[in-house]
Each structure stands twice: as C-alpha cells, then as structure tokens.
GROMACS .gro file of N, CA and C in nm:
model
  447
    1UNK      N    1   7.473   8.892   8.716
    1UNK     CA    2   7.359   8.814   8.752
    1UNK      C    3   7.236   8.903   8.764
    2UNK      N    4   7.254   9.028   8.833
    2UNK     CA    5   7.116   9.107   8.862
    2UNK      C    6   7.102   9.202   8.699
    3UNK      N    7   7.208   9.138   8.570
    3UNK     CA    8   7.182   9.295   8.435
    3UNK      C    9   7.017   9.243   8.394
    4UNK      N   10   7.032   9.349   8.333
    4UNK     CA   11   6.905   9.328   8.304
    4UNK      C   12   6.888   9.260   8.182
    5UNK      N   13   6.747   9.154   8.141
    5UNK     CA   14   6.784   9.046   8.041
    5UNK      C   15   6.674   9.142   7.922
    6UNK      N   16   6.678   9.081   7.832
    6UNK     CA   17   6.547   9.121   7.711
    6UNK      C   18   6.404   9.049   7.769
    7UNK      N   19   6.410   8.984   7.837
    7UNK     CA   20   6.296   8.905   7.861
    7UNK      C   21   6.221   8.993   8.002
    8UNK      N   22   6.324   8.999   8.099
    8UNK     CA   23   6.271   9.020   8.236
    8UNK      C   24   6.355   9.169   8.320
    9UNK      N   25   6.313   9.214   8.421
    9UNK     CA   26   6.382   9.326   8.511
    9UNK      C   27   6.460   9.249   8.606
   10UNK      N   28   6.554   9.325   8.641
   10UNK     CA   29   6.620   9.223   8.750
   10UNK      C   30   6.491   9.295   8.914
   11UNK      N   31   6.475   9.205   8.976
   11UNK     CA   32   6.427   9.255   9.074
   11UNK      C   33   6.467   9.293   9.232
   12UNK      N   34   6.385   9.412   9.276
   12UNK     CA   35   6.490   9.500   9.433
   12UNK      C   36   6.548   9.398   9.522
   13UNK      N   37   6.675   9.458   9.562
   13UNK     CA   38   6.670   9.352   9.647
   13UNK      C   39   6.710   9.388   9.834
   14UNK      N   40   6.642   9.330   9.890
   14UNK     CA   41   6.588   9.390   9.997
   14UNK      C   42   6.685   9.321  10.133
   15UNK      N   43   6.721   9.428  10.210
   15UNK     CA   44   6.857   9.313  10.314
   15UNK      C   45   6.786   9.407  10.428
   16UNK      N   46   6.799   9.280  10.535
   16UNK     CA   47   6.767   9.256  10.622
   16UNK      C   48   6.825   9.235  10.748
   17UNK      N   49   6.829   9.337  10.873
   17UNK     CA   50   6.947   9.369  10.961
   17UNK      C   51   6.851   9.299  11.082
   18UNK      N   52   6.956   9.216  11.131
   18UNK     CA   53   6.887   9.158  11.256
   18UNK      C   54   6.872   9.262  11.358
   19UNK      N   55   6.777   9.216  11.465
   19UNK     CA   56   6.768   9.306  11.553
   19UNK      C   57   6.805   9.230  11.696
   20UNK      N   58   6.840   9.303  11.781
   20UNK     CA   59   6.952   9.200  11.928
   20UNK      C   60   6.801   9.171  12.008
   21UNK      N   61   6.840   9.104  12.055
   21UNK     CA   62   6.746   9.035  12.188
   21UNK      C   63   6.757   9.131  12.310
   22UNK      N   64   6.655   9.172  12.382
   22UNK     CA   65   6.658   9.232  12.523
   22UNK      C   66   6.686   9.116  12.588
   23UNK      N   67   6.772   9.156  12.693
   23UNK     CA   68   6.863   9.058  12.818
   23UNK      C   69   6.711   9.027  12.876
   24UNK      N   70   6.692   8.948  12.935
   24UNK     CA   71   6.586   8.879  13.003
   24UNK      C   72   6.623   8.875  13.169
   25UNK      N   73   6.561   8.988  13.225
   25UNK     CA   74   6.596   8.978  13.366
   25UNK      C   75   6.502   8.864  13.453
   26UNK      N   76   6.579   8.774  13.549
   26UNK     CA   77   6.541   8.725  13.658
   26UNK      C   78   6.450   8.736  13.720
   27UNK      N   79   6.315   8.671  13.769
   27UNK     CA   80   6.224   8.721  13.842
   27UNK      C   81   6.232   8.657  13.966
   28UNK      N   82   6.280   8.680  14.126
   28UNK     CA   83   6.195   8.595  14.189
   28UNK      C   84   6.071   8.489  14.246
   29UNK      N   85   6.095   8.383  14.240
   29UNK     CA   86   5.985   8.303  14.266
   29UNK      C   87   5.920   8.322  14.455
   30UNK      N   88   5.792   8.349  14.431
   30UNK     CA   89   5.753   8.375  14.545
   30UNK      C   90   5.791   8.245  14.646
   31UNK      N   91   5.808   8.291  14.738
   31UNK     CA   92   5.911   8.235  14.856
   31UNK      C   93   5.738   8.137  14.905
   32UNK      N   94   5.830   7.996  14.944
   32UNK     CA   95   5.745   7.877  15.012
   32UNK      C   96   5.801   7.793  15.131
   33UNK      N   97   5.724   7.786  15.214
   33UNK     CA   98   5.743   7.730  15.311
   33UNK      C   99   5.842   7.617  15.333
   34UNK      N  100   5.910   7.591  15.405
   34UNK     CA  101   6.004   7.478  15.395
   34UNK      C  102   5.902   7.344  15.440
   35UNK      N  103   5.912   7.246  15.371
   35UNK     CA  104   5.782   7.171  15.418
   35UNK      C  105   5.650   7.118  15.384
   36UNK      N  106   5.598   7.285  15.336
   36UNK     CA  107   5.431   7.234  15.295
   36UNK      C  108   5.457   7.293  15.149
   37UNK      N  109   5.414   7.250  15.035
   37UNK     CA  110   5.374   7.330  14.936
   37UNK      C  111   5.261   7.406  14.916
   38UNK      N  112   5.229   7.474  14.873
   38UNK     CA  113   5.107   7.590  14.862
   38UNK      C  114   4.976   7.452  14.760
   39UNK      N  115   4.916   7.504  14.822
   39UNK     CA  116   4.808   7.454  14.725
   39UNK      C  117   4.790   7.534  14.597
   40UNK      N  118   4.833   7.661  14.549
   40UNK     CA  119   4.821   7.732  14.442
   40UNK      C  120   4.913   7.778  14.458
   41UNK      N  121   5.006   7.787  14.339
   41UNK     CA  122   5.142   7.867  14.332
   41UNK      C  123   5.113   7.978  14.248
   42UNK      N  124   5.199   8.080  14.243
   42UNK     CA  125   5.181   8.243  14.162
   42UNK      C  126   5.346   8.249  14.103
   43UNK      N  127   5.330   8.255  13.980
   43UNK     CA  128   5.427   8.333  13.944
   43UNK      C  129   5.436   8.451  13.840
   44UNK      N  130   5.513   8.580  13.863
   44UNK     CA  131   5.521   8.659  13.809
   44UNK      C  132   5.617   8.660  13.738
   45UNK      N  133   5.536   8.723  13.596
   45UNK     CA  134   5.624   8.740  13.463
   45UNK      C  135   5.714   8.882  13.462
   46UNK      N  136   5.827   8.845  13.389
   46UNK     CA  137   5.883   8.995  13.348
   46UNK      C  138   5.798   9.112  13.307
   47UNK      N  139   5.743   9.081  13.203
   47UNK     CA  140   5.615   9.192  13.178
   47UNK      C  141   5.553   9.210  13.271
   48UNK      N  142   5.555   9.184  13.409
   48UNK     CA  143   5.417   9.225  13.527
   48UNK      C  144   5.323   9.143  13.468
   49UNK      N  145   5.322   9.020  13.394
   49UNK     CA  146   5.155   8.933  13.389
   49UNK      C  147   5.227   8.836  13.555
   50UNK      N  148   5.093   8.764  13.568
   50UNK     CA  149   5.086   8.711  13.705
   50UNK      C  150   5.042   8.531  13.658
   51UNK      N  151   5.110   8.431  13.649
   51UNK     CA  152   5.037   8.257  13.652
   51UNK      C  153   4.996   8.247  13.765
   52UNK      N  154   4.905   8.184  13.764
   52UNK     CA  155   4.821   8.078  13.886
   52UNK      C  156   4.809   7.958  13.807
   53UNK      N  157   4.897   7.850  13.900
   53UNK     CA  158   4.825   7.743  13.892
   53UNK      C  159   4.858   7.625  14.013
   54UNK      N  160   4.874   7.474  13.996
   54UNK     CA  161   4.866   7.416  14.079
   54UNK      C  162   5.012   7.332  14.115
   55UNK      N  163   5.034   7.338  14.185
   55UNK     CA  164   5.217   7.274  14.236
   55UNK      C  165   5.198   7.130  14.186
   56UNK      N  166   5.275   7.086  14.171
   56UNK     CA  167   5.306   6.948  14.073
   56UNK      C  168   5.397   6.911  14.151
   57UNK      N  169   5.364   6.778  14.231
   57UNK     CA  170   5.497   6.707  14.305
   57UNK      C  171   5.607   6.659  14.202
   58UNK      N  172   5.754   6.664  14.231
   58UNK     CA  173   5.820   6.583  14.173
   58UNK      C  174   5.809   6.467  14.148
   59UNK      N  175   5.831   6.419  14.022
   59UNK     CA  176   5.828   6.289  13.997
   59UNK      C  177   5.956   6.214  14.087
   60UNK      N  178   5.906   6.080  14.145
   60UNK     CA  179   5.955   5.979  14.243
   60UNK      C  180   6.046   5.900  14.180
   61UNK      N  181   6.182   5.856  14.168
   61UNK     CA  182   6.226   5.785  14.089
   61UNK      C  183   6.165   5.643  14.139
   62UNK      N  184   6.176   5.542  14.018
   62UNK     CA  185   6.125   5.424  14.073
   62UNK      C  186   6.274   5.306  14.177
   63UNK      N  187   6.181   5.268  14.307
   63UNK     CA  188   6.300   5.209  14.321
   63UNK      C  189   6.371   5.139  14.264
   64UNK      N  190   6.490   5.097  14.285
   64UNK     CA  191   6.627   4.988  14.145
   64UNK      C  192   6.541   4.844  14.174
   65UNK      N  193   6.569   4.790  14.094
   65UNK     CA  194   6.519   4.664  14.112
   65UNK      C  195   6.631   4.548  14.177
   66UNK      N  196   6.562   4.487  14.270
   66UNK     CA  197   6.700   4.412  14.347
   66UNK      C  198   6.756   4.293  14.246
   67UNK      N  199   6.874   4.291  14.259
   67UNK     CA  200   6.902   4.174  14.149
   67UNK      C  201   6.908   4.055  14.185
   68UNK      N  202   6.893   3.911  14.156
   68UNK     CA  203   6.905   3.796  14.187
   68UNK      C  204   7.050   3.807  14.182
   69UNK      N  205   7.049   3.680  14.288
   69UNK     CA  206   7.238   3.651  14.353
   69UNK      C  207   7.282   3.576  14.202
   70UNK      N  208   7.204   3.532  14.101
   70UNK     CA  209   7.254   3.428  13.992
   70UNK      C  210   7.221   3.493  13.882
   71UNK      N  211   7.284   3.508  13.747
   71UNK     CA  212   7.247   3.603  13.665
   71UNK      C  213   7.116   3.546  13.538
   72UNK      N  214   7.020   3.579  13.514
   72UNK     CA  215   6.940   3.505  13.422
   72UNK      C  216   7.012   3.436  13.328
   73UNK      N  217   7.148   3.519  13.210
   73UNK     CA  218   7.222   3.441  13.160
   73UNK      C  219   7.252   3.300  13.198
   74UNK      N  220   7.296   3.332  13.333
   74UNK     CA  221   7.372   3.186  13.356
   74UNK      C  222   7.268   3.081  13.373
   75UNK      N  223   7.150   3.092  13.394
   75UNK     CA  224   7.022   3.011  13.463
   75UNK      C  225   7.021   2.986  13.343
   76UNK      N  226   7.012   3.055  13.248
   76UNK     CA  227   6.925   3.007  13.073
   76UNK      C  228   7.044   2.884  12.993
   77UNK      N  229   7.164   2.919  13.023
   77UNK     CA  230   7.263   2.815  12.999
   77UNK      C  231   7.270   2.735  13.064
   78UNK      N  232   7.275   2.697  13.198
   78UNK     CA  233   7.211   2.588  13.262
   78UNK      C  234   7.091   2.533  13.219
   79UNK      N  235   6.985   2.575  13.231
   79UNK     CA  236   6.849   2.477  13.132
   79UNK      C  237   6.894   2.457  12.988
   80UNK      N  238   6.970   2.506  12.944
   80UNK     CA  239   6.945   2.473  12.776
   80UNK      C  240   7.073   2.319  12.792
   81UNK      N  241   7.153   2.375  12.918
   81UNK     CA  242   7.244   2.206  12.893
   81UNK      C  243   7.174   2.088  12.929
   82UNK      N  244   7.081   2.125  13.044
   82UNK     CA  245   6.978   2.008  13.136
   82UNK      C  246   6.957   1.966  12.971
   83UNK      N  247   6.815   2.018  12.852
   83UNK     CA  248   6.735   2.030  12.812
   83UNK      C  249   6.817   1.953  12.671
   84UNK      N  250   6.960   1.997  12.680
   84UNK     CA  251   7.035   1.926  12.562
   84UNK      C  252   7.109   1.774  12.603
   85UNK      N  253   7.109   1.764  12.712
   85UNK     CA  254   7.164   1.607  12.795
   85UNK      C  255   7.020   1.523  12.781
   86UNK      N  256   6.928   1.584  12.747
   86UNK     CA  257   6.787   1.503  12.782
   86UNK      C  258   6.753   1.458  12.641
   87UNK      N  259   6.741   1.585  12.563
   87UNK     CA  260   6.755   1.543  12.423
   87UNK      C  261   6.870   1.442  12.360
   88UNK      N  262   7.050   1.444  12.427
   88UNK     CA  263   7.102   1.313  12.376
   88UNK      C  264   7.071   1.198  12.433
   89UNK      N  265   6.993   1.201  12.538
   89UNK     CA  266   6.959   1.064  12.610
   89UNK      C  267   6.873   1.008  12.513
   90UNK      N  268   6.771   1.094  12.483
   90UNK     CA  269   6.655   1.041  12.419
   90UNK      C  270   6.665   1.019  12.285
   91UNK      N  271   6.800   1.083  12.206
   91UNK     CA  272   6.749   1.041  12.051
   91UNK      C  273   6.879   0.880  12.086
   92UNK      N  274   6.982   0.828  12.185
   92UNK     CA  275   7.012   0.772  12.181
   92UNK      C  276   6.940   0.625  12.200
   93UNK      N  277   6.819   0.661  12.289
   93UNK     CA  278   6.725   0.518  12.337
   93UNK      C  279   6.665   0.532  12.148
   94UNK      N  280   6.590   0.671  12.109
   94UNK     CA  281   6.556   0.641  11.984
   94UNK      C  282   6.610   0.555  11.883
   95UNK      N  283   6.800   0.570  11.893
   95UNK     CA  284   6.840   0.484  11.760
   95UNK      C  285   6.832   0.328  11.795
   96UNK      N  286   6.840   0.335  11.923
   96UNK     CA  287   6.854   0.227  11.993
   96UNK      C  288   6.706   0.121  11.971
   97UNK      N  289   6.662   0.201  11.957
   97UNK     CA  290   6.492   0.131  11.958
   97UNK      C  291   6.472   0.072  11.784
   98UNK      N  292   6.527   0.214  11.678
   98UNK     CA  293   6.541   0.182  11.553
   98UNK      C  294   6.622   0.033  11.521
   99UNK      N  295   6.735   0.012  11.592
   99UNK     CA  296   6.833  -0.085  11.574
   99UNK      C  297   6.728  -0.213  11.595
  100UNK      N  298   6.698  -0.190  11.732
  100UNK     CA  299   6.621  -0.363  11.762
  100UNK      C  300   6.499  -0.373  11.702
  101UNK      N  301   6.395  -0.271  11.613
  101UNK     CA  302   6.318  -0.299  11.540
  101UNK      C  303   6.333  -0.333  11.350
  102UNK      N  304   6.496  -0.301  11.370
  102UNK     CA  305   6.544  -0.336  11.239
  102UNK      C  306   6.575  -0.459  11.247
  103UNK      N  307   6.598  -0.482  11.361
  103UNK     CA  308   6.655  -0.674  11.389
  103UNK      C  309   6.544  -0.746  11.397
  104UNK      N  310   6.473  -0.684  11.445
  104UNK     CA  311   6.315  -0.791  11.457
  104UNK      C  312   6.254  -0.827  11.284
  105UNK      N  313   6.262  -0.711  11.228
  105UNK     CA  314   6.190  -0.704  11.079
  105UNK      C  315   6.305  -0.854  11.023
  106UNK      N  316   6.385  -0.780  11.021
  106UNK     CA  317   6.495  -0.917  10.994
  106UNK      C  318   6.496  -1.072  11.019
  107UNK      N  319   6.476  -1.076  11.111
  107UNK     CA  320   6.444  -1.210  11.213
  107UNK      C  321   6.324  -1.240  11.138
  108UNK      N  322   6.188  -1.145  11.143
  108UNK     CA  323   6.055  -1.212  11.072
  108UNK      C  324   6.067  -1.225  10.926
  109UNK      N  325   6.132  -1.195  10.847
  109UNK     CA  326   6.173  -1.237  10.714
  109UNK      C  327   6.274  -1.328  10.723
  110UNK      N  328   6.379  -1.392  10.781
  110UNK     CA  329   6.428  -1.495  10.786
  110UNK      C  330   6.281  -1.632  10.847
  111UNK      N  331   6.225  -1.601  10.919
  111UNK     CA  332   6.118  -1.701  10.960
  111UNK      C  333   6.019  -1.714  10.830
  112UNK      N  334   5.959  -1.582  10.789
  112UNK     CA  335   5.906  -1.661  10.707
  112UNK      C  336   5.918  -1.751  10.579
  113UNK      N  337   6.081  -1.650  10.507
  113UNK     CA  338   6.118  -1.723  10.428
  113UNK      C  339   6.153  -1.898  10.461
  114UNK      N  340   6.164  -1.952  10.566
  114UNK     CA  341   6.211  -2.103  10.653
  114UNK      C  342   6.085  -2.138  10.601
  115UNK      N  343   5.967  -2.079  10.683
  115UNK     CA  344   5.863  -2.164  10.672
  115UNK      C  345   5.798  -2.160  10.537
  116UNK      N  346   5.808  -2.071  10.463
  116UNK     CA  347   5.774  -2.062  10.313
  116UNK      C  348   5.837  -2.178  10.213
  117UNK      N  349   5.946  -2.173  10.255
  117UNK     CA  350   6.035  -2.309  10.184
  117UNK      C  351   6.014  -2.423  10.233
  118UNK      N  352   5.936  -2.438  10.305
  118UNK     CA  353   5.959  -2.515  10.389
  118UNK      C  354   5.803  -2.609  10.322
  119UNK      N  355   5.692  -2.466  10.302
  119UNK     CA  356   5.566  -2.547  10.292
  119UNK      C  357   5.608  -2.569  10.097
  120UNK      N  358   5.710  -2.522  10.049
  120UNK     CA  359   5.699  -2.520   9.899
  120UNK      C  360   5.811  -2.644   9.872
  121UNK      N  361   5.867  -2.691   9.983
  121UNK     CA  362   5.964  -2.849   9.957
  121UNK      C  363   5.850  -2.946   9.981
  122UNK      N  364   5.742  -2.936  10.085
  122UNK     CA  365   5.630  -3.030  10.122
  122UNK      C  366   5.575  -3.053   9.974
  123UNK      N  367   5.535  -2.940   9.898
  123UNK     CA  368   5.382  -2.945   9.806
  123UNK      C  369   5.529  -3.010   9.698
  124UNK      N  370   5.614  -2.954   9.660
  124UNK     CA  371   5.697  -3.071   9.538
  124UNK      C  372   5.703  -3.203   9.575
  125UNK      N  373   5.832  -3.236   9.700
  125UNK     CA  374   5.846  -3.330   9.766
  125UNK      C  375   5.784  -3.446   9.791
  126UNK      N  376   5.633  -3.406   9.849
  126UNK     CA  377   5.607  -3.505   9.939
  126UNK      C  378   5.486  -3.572   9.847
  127UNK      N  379   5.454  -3.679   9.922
  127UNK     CA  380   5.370  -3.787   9.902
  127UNK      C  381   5.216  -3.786   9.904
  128UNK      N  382   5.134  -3.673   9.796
  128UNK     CA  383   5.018  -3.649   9.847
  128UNK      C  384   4.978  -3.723   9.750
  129UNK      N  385   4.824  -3.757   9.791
  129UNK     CA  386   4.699  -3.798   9.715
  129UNK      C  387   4.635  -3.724   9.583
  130UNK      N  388   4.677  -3.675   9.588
  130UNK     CA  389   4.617  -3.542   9.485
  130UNK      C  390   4.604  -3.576   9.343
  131UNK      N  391   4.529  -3.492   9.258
  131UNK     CA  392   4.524  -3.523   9.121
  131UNK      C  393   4.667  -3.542   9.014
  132UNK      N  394   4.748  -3.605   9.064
  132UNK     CA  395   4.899  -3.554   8.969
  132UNK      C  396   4.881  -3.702   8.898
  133UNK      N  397   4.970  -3.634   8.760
  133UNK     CA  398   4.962  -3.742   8.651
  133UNK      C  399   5.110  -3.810   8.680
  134UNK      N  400   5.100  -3.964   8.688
  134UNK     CA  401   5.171  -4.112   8.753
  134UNK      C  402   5.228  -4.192   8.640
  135UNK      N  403   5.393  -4.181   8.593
  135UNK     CA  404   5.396  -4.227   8.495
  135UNK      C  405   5.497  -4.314   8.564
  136UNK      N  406   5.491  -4.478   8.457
  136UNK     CA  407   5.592  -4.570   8.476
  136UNK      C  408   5.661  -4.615   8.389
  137UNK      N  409   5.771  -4.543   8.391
  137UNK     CA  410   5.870  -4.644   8.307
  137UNK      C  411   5.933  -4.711   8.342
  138UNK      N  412   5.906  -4.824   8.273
  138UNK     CA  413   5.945  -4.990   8.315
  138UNK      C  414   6.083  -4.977   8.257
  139UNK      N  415   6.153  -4.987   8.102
  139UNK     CA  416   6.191  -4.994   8.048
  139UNK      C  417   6.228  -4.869   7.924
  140UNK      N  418   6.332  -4.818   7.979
  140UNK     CA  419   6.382  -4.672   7.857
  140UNK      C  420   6.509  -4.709   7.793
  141UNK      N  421   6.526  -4.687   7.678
  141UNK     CA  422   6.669  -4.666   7.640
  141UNK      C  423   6.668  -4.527   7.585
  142UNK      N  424   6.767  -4.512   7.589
  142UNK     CA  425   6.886  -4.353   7.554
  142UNK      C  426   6.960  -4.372   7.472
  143UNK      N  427   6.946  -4.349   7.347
  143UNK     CA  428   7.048  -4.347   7.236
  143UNK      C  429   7.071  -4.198   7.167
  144UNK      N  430   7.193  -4.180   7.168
  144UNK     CA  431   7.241  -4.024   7.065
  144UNK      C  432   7.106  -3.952   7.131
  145UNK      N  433   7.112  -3.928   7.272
  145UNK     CA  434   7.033  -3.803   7.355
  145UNK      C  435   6.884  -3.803   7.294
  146UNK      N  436   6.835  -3.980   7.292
  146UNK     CA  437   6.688  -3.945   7.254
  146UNK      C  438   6.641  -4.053   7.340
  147UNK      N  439   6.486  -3.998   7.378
  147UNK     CA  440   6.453  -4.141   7.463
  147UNK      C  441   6.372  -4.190   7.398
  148UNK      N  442   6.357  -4.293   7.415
  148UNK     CA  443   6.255  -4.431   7.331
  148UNK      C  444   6.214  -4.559   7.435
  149UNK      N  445   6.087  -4.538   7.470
  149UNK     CA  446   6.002  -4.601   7.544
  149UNK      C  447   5.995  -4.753   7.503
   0.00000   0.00000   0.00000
C-alpha cells in the first residue's frame, strides 16, 4: 500500500504517542458558616488562580401536587356516559318525531286526495248549469255494433 506508484511518492507517516493526564489533586473549599451563606464565595484553583463570585441558593423542589380522592380518568368516563345516555335519549325523541311527521304527511295526502276526488266526481257527476252540449235520444237502434238515430 505505502510502494511507491509511477504517478505519486508514498507519503511520511507520522505516529503519535499519547501523553497521560496529571492526577488532579483536591482543593479544599473554603469553610462556611453553618447557617448563613457568605455573600461572596472564593474558590481556589489547583494552579493557585483564586474565583470570586456569588452563592447561588439551591434550587427548591416544587411541592407534589395533591391528588384528587377520584381519578380524572374515571370523571371523564363518567361524563362521556352522562353525555352518551343524553345523546340516546335525544336521537330516540328525534326518530320519534320523524315517525309522527311521516304520519302526518300521510294523513294530508290521504285528505287531499278525498277531497280532490271528491271535487272531480262533483264537476262530472253533478247537475250544473254550465255551457255543456244536451243531447236526446228519443229513439236508437243497434244493429251489427252500429248506431242509427
């Protein structure tokens, strides 16, 4: 892999020895009052550098939240049965309402057809004054399905 080609040199190749970590000694933290915190804390670095800065209370956990004696689950399945007993009440008055307005439509088409027939037996039927042409035959005979006046 590293021969050398007609085209190119193979190039150096260079290795690389890790170097160990210095152990990291412990520093004491300057000693604080049991009680008060410092208004400025100091701490010293391994190298002898020196931080200043400002104490940071611990964060407070938040208190637990108390739980209801009934679980939301169960409350949400309770309303959705209320909410589904209300809905079969109501689409049942609905069909119910469909039914007796299907009977009514019914009923008013039986009436009018009565009275429709009723005014169309009068205008054949009956005995009006009106312009109709009045014929009398006194005398017909019927022979071999012909009539002769």
């Amino acid at each position: 892999m590293n021969e050398p080609t007609v085209y190119s040199r193979p190039a150096a190749v260079e290795v690389h020895q890790p170097a160990p970590l210095t152990p990291v000694q412990p520093v004491p933290l300057m000693p604080v009052q049991t009680g008060s915190v410092p208004a400025v804390a100091s701490v010293v670095l391994p190298d002898g550098r020196v931080v200043t800065g400002y104490a940071i209370e611990p964060a407070k956990p938040e208190p637990a939240a108390v739980r209801p004696a009934v679980s939301r689950t169960a409350v949400n399945i309770a309303l959705g049965g209320i909410g589904f007993g209300a809905v079969c009440c109501g689409l049942v008055l609905l069909t119910t309402f469909i039914a007796a307005l299907a009977a009514l439509i019914h009923q008013l088409i039986i009436l009018a057809a009565v009275i429709f027939g009723g005014w169309i037996a009068v205008q054949i039927f009956g005995h009006g004054s009106g312009g109709g042409t009045t014929v009398n035959i006194r005398k017909a005979v019927v022979k071999r399905n012909r009539f002769y006046s």
